[in-house]
mmCIF file of C-alpha atoms in Angstrom:
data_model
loop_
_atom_site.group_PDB
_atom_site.id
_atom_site.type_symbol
_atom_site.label_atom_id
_atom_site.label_comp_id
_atom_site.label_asym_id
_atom_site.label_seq_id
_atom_site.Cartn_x
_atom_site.Cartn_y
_atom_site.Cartn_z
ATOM 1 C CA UNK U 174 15.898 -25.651 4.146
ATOM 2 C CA UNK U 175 14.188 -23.447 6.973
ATOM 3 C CA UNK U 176 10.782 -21.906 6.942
ATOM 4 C CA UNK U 177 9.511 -19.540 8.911
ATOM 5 C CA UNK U 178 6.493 -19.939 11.432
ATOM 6 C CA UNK U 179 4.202 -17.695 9.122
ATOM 7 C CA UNK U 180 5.016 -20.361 6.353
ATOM 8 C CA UNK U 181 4.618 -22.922 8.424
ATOM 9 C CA UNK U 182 1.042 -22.126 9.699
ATOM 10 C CA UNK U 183 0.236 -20.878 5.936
ATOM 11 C CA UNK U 184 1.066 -23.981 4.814
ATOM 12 C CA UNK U 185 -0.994 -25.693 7.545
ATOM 13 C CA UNK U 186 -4.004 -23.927 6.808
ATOM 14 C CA UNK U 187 -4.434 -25.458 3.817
ATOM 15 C CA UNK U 188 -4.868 -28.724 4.889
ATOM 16 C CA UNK U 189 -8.039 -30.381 4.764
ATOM 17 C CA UNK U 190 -9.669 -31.002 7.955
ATOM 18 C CA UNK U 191 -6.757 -29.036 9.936
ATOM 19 C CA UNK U 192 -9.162 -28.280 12.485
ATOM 20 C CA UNK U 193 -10.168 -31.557 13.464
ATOM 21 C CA UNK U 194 -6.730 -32.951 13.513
ATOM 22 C CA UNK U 195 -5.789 -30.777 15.622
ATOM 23 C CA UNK U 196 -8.542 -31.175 18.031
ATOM 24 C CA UNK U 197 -7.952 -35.128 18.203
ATOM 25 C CA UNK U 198 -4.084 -34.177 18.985
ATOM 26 C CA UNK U 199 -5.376 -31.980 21.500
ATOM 27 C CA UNK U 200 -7.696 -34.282 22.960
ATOM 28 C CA UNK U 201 -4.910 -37.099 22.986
ATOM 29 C CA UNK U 202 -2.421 -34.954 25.224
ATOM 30 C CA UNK U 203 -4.664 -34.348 27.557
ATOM 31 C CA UNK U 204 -6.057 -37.731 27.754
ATOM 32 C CA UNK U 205 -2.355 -39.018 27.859
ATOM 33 C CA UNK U 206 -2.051 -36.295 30.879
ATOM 34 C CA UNK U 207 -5.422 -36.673 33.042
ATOM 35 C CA UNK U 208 -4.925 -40.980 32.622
ATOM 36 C CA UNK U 209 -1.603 -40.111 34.778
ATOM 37 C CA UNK U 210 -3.633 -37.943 37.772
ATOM 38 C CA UNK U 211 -4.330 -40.438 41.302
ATOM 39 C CA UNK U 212 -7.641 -41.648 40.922
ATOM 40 C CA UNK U 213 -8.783 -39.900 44.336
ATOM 41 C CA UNK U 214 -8.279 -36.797 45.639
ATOM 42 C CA UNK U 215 -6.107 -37.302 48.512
ATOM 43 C CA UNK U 216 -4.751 -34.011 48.556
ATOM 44 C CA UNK U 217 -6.190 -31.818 51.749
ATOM 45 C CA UNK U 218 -9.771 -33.395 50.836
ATOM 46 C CA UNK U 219 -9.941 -36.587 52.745
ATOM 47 C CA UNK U 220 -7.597 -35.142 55.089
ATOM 48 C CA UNK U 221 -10.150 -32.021 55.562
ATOM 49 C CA UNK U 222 -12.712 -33.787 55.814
ATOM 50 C CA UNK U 223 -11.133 -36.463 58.385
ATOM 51 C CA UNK U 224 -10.160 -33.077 60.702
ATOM 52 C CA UNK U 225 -13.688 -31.765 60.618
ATOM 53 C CA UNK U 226 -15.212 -35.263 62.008
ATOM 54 C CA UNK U 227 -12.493 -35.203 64.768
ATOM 55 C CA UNK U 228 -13.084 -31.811 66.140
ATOM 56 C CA UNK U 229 -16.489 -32.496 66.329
ATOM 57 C CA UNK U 230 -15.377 -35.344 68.729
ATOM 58 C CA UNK U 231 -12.065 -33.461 70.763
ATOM 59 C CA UNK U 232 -13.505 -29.969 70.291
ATOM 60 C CA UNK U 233 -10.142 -28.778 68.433
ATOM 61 C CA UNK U 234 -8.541 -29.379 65.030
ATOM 62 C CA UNK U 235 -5.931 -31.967 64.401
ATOM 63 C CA UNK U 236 -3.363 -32.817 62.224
ATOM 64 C CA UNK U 237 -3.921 -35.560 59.596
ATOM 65 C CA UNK U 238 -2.453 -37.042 57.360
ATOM 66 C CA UNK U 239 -4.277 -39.859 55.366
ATOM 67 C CA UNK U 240 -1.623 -42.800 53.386
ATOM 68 C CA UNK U 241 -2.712 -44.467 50.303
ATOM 69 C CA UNK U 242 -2.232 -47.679 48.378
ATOM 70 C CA UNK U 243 -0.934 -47.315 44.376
ATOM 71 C CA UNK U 244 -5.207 -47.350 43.655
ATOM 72 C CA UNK U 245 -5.796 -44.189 45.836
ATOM 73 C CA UNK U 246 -7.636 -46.693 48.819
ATOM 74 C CA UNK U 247 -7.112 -45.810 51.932
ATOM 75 C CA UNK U 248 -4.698 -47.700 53.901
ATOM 76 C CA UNK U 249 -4.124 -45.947 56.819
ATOM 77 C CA UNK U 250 -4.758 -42.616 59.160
ATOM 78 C CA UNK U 251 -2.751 -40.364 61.903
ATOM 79 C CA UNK U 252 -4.412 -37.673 63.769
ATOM 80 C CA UNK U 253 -2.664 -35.910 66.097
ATOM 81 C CA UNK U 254 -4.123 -33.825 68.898
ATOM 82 C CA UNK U 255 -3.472 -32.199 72.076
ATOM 83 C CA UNK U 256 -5.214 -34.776 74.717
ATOM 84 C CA UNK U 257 -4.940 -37.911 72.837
ATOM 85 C CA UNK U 258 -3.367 -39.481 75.460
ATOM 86 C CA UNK U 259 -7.042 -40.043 76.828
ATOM 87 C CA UNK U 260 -7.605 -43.638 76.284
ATOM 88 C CA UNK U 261 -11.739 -43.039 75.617
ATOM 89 C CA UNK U 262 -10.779 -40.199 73.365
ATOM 90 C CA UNK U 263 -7.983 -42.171 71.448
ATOM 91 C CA UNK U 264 -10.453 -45.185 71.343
ATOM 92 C CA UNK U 265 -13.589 -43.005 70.134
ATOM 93 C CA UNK U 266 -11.371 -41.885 67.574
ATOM 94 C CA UNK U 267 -9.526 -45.128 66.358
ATOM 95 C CA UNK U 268 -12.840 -46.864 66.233
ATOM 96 C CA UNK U 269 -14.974 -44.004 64.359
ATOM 97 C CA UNK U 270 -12.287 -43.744 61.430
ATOM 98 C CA UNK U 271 -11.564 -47.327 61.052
ATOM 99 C CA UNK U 272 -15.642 -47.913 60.335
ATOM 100 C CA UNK U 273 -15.884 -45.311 58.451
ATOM 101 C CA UNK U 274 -12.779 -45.538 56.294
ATOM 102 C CA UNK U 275 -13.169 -50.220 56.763
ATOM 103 C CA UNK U 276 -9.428 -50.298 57.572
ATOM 104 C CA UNK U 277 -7.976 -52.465 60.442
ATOM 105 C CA UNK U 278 -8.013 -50.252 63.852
ATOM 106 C CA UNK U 279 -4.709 -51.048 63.860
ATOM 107 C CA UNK U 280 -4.112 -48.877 60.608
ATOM 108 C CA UNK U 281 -5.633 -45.676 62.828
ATOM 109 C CA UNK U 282 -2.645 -43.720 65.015
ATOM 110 C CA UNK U 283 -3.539 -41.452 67.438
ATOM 111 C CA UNK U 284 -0.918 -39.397 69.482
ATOM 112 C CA UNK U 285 -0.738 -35.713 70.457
#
């Protein structure tokens, strides 16, 4: 037995409270969908935001990259700049992100 899509939906339509059901599948999918999205935005946010703080500090923008724990938390951070090899600029750095972020110093890399 096959129907076609017009039957289908004609058929559909004349259920009671169609409309509704469908909304509360709808809703469910993307419920099901957004539950499965990282709880922070990790993405080029933190990472931007990270970059702009830094060049305020070395003058130029680095390169980060920002790692994560399975909760979105921050767990560690690598900048990388020309001139980093400056101990008072490495330390400025290290110390500034690790407050700001409360991770371990030892969690902050900085290299050029």
């Amino acid at each position: 037995m096959t129907f076609s899509l017009k039957e289908i939906f004609g058929k559909l339509a004349r259920v009671k409270n169609i409309g509704l059901i469908s909304a509360i599948l709808v809703l469910g999918i993307l419920m099901c969908t957004l539950d499965s999205l990282p709880a922070h935005d990790t993405g080029g946010g933190v990472e931007r935001d990270i970059a702009k703080l830094c060049s305020q500090v070395i003058g130029e923008k680095p390169y980060v990259s920002v790692n994560t724990d399975g909760s979105g938390s921050i767990v560690g951070i690598a900048v990388v700049f020309d001139g980093a090899e400056q101990p008072d600029v490495k330390l400025k750095i290290t110390e500034m992100l690790s407050t700001l972020y409360d991770i371990p110093s030892s969690r902050v890399y900085v290299t050029s």
